[in-house]
XYZ file of N, CA, C and O in Angstrom:
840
model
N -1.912 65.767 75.935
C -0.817 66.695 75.666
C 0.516 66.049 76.008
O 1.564 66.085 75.362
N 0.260 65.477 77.116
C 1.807 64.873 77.804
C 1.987 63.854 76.551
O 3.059 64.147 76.022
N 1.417 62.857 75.916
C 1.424 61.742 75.325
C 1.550 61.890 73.822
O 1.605 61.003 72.972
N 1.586 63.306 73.672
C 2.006 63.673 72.287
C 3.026 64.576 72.208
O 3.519 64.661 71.084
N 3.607 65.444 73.253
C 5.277 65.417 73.529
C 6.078 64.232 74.005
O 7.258 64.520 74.205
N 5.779 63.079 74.222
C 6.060 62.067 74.049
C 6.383 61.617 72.843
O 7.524 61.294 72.517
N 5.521 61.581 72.218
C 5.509 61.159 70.903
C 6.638 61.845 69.836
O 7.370 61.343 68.982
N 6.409 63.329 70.332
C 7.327 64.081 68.927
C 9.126 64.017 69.760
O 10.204 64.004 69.165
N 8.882 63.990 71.254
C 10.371 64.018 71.748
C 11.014 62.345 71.069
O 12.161 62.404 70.625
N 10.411 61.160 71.011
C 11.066 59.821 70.511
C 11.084 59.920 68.860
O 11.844 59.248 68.163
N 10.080 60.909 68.331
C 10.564 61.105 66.964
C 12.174 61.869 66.702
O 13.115 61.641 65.942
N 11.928 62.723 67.613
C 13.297 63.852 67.164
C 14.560 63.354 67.455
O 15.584 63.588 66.812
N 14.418 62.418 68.787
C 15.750 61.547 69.281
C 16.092 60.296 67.834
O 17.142 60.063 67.234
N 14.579 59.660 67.661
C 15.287 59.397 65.891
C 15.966 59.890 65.608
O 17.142 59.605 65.838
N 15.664 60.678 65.097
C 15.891 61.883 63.858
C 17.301 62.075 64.276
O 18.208 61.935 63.455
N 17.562 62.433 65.687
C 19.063 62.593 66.049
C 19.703 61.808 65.579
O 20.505 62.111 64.696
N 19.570 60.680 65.970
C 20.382 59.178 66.243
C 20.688 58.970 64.686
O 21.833 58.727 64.305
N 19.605 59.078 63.805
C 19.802 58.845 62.327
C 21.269 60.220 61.765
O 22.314 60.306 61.120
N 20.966 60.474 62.029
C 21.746 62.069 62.077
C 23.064 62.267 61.827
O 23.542 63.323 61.412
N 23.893 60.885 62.167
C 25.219 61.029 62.309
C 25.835 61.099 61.168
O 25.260 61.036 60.082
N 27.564 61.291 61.397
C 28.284 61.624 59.735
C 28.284 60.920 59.408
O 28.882 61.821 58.821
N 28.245 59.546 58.833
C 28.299 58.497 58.094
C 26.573 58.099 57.189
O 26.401 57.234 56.330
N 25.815 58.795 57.603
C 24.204 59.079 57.461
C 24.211 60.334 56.652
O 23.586 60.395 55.593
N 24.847 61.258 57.084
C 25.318 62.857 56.184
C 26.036 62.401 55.004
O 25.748 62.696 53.844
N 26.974 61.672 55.382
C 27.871 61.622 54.271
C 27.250 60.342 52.922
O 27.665 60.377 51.764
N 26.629 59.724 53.229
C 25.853 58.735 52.567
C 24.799 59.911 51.632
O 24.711 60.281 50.462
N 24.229 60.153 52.714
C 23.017 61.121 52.067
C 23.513 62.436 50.912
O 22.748 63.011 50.138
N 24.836 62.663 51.053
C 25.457 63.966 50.571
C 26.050 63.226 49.329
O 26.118 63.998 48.373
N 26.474 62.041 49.064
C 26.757 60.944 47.909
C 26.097 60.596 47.183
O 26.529 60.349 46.057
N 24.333 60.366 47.596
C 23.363 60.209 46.878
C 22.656 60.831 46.129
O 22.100 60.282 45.178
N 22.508 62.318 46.445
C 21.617 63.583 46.463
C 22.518 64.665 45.765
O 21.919 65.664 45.368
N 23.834 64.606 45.567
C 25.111 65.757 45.120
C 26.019 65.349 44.356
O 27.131 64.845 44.517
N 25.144 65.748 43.165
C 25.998 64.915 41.668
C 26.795 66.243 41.284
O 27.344 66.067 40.197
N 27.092 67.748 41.901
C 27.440 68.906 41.547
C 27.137 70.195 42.685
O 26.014 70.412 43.141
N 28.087 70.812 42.960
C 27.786 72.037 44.115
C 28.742 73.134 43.540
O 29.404 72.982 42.513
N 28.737 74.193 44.277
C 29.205 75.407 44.408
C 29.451 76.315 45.241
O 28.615 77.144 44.881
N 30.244 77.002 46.510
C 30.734 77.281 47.356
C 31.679 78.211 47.465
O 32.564 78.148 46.611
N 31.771 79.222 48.417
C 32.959 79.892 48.699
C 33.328 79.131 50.154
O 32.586 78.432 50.843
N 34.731 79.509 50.384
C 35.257 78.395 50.910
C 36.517 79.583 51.832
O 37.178 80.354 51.138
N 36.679 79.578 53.206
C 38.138 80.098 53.692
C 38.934 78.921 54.055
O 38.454 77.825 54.344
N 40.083 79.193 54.025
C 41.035 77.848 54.346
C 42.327 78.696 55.135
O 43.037 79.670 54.884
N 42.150 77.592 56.359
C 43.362 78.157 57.256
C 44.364 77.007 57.506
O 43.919 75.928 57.897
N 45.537 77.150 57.329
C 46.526 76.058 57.464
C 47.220 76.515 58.657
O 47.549 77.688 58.835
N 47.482 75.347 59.651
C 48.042 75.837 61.048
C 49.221 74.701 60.501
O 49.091 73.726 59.762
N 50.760 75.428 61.391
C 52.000 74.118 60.626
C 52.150 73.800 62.430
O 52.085 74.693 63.274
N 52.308 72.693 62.656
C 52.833 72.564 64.066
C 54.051 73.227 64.180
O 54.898 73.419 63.308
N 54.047 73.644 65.663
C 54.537 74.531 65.998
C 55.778 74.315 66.389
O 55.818 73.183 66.873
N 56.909 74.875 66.427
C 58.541 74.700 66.530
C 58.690 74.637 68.082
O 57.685 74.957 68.717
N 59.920 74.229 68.857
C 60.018 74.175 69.970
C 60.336 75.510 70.596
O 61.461 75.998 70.495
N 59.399 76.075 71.208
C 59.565 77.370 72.695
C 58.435 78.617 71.315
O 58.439 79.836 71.487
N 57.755 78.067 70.304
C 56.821 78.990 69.304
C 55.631 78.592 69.317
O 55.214 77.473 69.614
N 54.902 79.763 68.902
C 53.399 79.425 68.471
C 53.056 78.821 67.470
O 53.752 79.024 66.475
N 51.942 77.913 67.342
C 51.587 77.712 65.921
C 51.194 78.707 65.260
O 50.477 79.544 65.808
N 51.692 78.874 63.535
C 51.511 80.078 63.332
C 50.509 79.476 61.892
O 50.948 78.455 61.362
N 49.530 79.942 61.437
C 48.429 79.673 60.645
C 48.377 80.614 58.954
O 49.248 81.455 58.731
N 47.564 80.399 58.181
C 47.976 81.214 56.937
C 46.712 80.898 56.889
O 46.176 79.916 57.402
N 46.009 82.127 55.980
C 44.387 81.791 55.468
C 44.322 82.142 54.373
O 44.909 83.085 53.841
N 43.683 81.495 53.989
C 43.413 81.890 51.948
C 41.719 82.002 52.128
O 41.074 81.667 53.122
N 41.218 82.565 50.886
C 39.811 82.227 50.650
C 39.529 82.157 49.045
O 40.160 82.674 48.122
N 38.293 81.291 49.030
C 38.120 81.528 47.215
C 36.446 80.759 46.811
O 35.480 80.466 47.516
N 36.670 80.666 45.651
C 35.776 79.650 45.396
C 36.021 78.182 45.498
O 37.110 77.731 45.852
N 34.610 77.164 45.066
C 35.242 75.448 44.525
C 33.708 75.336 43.910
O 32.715 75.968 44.271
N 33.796 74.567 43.107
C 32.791 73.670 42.397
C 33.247 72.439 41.926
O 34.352 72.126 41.483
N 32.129 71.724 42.103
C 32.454 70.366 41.750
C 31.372 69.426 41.006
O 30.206 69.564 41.376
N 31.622 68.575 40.091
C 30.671 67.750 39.569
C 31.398 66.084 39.188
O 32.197 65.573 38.404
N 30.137 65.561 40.795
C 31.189 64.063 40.555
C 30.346 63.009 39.113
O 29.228 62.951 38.600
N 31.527 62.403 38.958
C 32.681 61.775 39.326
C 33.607 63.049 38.660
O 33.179 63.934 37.920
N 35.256 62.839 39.236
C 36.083 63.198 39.102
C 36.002 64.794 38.682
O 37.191 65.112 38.716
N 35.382 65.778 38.368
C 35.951 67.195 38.804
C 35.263 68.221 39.307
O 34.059 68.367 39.517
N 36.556 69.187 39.537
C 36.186 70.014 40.712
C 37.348 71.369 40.176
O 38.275 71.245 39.377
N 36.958 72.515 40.849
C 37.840 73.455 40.628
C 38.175 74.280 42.059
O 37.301 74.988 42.560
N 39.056 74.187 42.473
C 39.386 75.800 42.954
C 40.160 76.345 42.992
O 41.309 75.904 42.975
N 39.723 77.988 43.086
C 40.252 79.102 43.056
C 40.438 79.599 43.917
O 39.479 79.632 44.688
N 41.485 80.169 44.294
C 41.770 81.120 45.311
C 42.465 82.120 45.128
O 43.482 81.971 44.450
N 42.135 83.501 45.690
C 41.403 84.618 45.093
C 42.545 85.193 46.466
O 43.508 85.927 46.244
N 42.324 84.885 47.283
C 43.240 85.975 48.301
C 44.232 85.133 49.100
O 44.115 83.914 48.979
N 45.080 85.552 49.808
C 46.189 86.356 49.421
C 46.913 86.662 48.031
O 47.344 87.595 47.354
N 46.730 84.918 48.045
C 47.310 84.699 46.190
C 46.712 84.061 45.472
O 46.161 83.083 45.978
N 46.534 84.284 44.027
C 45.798 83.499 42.764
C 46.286 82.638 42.473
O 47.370 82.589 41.891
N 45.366 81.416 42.922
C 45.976 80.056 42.444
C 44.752 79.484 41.739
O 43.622 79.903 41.990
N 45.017 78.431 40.772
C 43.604 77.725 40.312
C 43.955 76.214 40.659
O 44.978 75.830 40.093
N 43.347 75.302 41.444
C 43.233 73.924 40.654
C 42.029 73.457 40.369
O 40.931 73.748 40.844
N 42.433 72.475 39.294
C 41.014 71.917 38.224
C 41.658 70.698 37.747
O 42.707 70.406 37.174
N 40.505 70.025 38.259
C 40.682 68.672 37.498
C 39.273 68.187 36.108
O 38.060 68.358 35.986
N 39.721 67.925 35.789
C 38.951 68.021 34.571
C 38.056 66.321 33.724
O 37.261 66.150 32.799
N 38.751 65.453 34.662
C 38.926 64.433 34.662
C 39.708 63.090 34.327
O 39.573 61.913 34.661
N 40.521 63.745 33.574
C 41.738 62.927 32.954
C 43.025 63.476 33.454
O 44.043 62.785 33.492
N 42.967 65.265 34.007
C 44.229 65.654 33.934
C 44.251 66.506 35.407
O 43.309 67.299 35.421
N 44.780 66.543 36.215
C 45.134 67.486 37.519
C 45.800 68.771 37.207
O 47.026 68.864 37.136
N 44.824 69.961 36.983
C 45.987 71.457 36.762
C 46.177 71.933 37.799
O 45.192 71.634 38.473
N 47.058 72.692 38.567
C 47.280 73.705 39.067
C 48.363 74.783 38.689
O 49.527 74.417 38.523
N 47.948 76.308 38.527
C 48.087 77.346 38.190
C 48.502 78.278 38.855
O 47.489 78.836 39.276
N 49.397 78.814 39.226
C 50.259 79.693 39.952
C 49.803 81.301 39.428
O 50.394 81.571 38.383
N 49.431 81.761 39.624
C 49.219 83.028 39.189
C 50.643 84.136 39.113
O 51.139 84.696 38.136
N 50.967 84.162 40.323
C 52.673 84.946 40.883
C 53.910 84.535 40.142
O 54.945 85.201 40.123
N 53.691 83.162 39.413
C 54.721 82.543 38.978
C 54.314 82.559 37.714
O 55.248 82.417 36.924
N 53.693 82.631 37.426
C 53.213 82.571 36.077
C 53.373 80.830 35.891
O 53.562 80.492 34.723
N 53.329 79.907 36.725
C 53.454 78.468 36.046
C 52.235 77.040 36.458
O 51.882 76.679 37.580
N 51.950 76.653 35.534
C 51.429 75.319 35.404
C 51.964 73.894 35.491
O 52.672 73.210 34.752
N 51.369 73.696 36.661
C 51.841 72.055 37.194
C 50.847 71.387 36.355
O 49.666 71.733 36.331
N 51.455 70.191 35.498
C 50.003 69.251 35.004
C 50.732 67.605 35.297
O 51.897 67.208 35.257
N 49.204 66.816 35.648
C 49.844 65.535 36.149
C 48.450 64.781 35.754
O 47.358 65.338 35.641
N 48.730 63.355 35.563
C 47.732 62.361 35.523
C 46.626 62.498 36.609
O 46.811 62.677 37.813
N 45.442 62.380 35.953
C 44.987 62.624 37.488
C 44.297 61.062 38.402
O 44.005 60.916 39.589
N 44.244 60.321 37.502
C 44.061 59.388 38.356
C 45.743 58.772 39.336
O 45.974 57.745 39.975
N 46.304 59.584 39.119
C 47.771 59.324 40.005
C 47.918 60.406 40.364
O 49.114 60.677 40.260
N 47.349 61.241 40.755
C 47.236 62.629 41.544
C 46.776 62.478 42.639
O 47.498 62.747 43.599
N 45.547 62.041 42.838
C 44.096 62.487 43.414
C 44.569 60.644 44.447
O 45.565 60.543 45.164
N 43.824 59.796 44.267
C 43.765 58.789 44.839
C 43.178 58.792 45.841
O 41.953 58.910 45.827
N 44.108 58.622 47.385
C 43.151 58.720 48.773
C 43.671 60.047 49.182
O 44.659 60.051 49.916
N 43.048 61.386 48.742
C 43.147 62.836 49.072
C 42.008 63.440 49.255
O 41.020 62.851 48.817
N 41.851 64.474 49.791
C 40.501 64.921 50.132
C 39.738 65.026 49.032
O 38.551 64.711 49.114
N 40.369 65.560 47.617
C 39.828 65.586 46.680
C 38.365 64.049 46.360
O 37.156 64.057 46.127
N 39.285 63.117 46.514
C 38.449 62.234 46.233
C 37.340 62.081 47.461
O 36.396 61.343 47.180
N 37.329 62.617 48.646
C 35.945 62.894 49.135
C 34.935 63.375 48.490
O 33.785 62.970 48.315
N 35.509 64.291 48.158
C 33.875 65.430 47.609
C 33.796 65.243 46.325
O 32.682 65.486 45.861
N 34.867 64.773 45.334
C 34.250 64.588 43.750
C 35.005 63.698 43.124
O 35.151 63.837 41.910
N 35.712 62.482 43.877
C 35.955 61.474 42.633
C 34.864 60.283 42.360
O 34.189 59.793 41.454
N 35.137 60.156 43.698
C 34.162 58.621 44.175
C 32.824 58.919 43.730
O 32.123 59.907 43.948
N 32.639 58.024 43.159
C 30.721 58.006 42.186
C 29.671 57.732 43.496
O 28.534 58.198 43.559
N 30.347 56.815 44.595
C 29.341 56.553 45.796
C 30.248 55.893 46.909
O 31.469 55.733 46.921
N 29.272 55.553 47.853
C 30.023 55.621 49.327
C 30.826 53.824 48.919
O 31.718 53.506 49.705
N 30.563 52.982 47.996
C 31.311 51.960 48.451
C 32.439 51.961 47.954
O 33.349 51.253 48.387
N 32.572 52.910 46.779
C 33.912 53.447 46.078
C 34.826 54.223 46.802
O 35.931 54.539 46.360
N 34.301 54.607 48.140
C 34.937 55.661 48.994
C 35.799 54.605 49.988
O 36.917 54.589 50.503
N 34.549 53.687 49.948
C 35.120 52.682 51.355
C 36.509 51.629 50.904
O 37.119 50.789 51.565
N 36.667 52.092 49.526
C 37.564 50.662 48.714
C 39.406 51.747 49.163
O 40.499 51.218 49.365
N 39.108 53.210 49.180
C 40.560 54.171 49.580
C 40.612 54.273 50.998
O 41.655 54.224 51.650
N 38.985 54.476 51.660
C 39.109 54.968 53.464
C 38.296 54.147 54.652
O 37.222 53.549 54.587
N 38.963 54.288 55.462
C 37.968 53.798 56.564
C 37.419 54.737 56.918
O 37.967 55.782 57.270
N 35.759 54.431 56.868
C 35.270 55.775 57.524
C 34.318 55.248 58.747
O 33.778 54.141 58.726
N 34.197 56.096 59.709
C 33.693 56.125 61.034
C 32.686 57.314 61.216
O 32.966 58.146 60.353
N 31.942 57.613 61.754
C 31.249 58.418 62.588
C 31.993 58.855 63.270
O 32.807 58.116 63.825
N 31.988 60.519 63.529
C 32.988 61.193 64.963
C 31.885 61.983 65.859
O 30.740 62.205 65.465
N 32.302 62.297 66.878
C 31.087 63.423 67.533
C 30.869 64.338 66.995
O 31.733 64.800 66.251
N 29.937 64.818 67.109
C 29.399 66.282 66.616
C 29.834 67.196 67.215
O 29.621 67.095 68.423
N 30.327 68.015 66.939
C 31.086 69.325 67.060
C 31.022 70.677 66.261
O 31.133 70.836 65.046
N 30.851 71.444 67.070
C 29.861 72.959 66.180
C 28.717 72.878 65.478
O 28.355 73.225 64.354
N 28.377 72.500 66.126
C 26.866 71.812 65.207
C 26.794 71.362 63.995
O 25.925 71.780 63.230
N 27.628 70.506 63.657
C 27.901 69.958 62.824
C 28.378 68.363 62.433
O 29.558 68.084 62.644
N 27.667 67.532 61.986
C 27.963 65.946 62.141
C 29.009 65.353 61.342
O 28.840 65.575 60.143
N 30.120 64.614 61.638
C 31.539 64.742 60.999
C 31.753 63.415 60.853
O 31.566 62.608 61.764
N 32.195 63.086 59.595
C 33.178 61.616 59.660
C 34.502 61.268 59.725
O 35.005 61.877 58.781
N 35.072 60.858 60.093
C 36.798 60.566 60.370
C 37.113 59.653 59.165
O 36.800 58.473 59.328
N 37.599 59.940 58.146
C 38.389 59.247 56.888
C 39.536 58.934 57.504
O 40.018 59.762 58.277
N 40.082 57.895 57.318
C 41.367 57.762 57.323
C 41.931 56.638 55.966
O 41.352 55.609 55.618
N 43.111 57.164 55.422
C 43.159 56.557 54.193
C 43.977 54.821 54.228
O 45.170 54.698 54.508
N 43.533 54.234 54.063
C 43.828 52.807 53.582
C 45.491 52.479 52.874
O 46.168 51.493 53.165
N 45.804 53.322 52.126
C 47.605 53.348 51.954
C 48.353 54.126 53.272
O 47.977 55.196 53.751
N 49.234 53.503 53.621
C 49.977 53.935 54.431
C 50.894 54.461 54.066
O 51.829 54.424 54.866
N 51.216 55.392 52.413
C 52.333 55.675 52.293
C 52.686 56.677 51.285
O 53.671 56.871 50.573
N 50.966 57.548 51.552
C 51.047 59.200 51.139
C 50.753 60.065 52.585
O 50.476 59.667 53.716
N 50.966 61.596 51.952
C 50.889 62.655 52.654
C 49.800 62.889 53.777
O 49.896 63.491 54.847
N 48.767 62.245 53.217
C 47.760 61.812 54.035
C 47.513 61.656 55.300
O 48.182 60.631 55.435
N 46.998 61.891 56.560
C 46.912 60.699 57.569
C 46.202 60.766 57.663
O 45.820 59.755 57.075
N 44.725 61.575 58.267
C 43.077 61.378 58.290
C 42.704 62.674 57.666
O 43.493 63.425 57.092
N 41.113 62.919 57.868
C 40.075 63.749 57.021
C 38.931 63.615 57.958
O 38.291 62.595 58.216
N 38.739 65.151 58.555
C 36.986 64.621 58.967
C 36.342 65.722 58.296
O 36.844 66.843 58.229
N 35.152 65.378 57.765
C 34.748 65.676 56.640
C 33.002 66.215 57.526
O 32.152 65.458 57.995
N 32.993 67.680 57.477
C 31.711 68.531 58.648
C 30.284 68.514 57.427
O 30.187 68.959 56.283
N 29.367 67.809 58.289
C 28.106 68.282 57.475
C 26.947 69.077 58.179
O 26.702 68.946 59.378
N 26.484 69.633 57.617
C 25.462 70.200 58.411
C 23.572 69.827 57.775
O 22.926 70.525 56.994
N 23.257 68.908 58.256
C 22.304 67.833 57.365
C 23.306 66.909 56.139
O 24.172 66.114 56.501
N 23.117 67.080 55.259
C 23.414 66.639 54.069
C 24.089 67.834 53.121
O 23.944 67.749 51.902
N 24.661 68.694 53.569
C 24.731 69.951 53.226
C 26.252 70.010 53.407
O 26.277 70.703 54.424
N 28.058 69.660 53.006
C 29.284 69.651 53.255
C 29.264 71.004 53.963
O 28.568 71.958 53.618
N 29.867 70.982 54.698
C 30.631 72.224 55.479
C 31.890 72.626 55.958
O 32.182 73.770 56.304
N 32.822 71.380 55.965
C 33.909 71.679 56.149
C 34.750 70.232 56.520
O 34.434 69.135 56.979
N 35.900 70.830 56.087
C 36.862 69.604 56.006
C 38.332 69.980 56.307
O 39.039 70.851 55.799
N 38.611 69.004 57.358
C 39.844 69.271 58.453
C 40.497 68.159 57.974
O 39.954 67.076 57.755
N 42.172 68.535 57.737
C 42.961 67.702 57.244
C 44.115 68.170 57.710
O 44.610 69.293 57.801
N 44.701 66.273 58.199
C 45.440 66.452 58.923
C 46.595 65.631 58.156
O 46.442 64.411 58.109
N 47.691 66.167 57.575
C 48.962 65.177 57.056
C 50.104 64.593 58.001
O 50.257 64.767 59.210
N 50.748 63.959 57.233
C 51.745 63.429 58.112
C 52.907 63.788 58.593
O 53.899 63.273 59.107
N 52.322 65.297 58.139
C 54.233 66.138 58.970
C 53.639 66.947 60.130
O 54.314 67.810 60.693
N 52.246 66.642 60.527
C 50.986 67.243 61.589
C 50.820 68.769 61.361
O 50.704 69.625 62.238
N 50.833 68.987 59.723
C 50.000 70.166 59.249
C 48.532 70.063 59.067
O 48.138 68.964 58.679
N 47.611 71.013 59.275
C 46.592 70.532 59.489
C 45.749 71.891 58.663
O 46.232 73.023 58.671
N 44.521 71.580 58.017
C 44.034 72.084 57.003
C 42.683 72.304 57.411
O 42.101 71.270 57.740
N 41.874 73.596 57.496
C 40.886 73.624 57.846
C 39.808 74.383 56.976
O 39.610 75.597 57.025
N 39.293 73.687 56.355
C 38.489 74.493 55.575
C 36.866 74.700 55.378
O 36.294 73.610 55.420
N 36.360 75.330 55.262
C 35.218 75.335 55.911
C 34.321 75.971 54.432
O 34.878 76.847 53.769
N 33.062 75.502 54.050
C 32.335 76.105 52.979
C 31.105 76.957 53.241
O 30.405 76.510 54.150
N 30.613 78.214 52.599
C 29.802 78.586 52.910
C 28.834 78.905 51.845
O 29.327 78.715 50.733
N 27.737 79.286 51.823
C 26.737 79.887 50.511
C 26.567 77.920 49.677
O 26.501 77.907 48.448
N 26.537 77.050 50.132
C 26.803 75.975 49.592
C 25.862 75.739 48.527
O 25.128 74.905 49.055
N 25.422 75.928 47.402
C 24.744 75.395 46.393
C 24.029 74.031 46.111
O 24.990 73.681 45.425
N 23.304 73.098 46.044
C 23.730 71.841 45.439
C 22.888 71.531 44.291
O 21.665 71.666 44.339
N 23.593 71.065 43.128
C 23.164 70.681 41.946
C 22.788 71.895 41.221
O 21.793 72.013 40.505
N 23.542 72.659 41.431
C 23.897 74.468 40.322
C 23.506 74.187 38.750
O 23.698 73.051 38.318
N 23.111 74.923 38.121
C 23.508 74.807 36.707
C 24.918 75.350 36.407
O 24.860 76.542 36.103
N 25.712 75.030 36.402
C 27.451 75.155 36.520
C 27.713 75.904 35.066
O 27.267 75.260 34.116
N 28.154 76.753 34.838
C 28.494 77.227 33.193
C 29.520 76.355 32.334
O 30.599 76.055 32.845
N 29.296 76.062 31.413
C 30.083 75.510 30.180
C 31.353 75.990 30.473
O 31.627 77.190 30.461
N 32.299 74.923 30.789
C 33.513 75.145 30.680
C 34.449 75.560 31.844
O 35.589 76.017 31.926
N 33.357 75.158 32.806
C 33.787 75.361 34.319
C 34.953 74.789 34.940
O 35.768 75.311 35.701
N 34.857 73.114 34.276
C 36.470 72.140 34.651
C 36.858 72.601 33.676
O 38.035 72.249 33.747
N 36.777 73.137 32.786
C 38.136 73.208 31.505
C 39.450 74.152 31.823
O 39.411 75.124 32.577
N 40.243 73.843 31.344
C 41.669 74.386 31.731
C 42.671 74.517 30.882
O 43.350 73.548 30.542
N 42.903 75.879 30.389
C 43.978 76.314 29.328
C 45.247 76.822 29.388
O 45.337 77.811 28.661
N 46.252 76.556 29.949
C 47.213 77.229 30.006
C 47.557 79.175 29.590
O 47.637 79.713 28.486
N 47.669 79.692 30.787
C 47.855 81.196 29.932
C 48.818 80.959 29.269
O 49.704 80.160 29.573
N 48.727 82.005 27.717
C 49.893 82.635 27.316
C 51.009 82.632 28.079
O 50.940 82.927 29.272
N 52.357 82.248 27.388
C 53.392 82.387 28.294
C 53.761 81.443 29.634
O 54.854 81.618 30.172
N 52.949 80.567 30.094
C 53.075 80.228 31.319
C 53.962 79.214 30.777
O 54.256 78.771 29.667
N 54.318 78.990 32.170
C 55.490 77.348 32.250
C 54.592 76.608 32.468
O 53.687 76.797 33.280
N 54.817 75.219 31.418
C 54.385 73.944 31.746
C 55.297 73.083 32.241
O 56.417 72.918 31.759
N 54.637 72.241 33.671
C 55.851 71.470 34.073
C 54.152 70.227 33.865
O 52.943 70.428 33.982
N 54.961 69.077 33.538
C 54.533 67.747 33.199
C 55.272 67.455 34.271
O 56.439 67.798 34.462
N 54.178 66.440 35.385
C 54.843 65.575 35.979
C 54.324 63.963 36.147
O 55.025 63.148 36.747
């Protein structure tokens, strides 16, 4: 008895040790050609001198099918869409009635986006970020991105898995706003409906080309 809790305790400490985010995130590259998710997102802005940090939360959907697109929506407070489609970066203002459209391979680059759906695999990831293993935190195994140009909005990304399963992704820019978003109901490899990245301008809306 003793010699076979032996046995399964040096299996499971494997199993740990194998475990880490850079092992998640490999495994989540290999196995997740497409997902589907609702998603809350809380943005905290650093905080002013003698104030609190004060935070904003949205929630919505995202889907994604790599390489290159992904959609989301967000549904509360305010209706926004972005979708990339693969050639083109939309985002959709609902309140404004207006459409931002931009190249998207000069959109996207080293942004979180290209975590979860540009990069085809992890050595395409490694050519925009350095990535590391971080501790585990909330039960959850995390990698620290940090992007390779020094001279976007950017400054790191740790990117939460729970197995091989994305869960959330903390982003931190360079004015020390910080982005926390977290996925739930996670899908992987959905049958996605026809026309899921596609993106039409409403009636009436403003197009701004940039």
């Amino acid at each position: 008895m003793k010699k076979l809790f032996t046995t399964v305790l040096i299996a499971a400490s494997a199993q740990w040790a194998w475990a880490d985010g850079l092992s998640s995130l490999e495994g989540f590259m290999k196995s997740a050609q497409s997902g589907s998710a609702q998603f809350t997102q809380t943005v905290t802005a650093p905080p002013k001198e003698g104030q609190p940090a004060r935070s904003k939360t949205s929630s919505g959907t995202f889907d994604f099918q790599r390489p290159g697109h992904f959609r989301f929506v967000y549904q509360k407070p305010f209706e926004q869409t972005i979708v990339a489609d693969g050639k083109t970066l939309w985002l959709y203002d609902a309140d404004l009635n207006q459409v931002t459209q931009r190249a998207q391979d000069k959109a996207l680059g080293s942004t979180p986006a290209a975590l979860l759906a540009s990069a085809p695999d992890l050595a395409a990831l490694r050519a925009d970020f350095t990535l590391e293993s971080a501790p585990d935190q909330d039960g959850l195994q995390w990698v620290l991105a940090t992007p390779k140009a020094r001279d976007g909005q950017l400054k790191s990304v740790r990117v939460g898995f729970d197995g091989e399963t994305l869960a959330a992704l903390d982003i931190l820019d360079s004015f020390g706003q910080r982005s926390l978003i977290r996925f739930s109901g996670m899908k992987l490899n959905p049958a996605l409906p026809a026309g899921t990245f596609t993106f039409k301008p409403p009636a009436g809306a403003d197009v701004l080309r940039q």
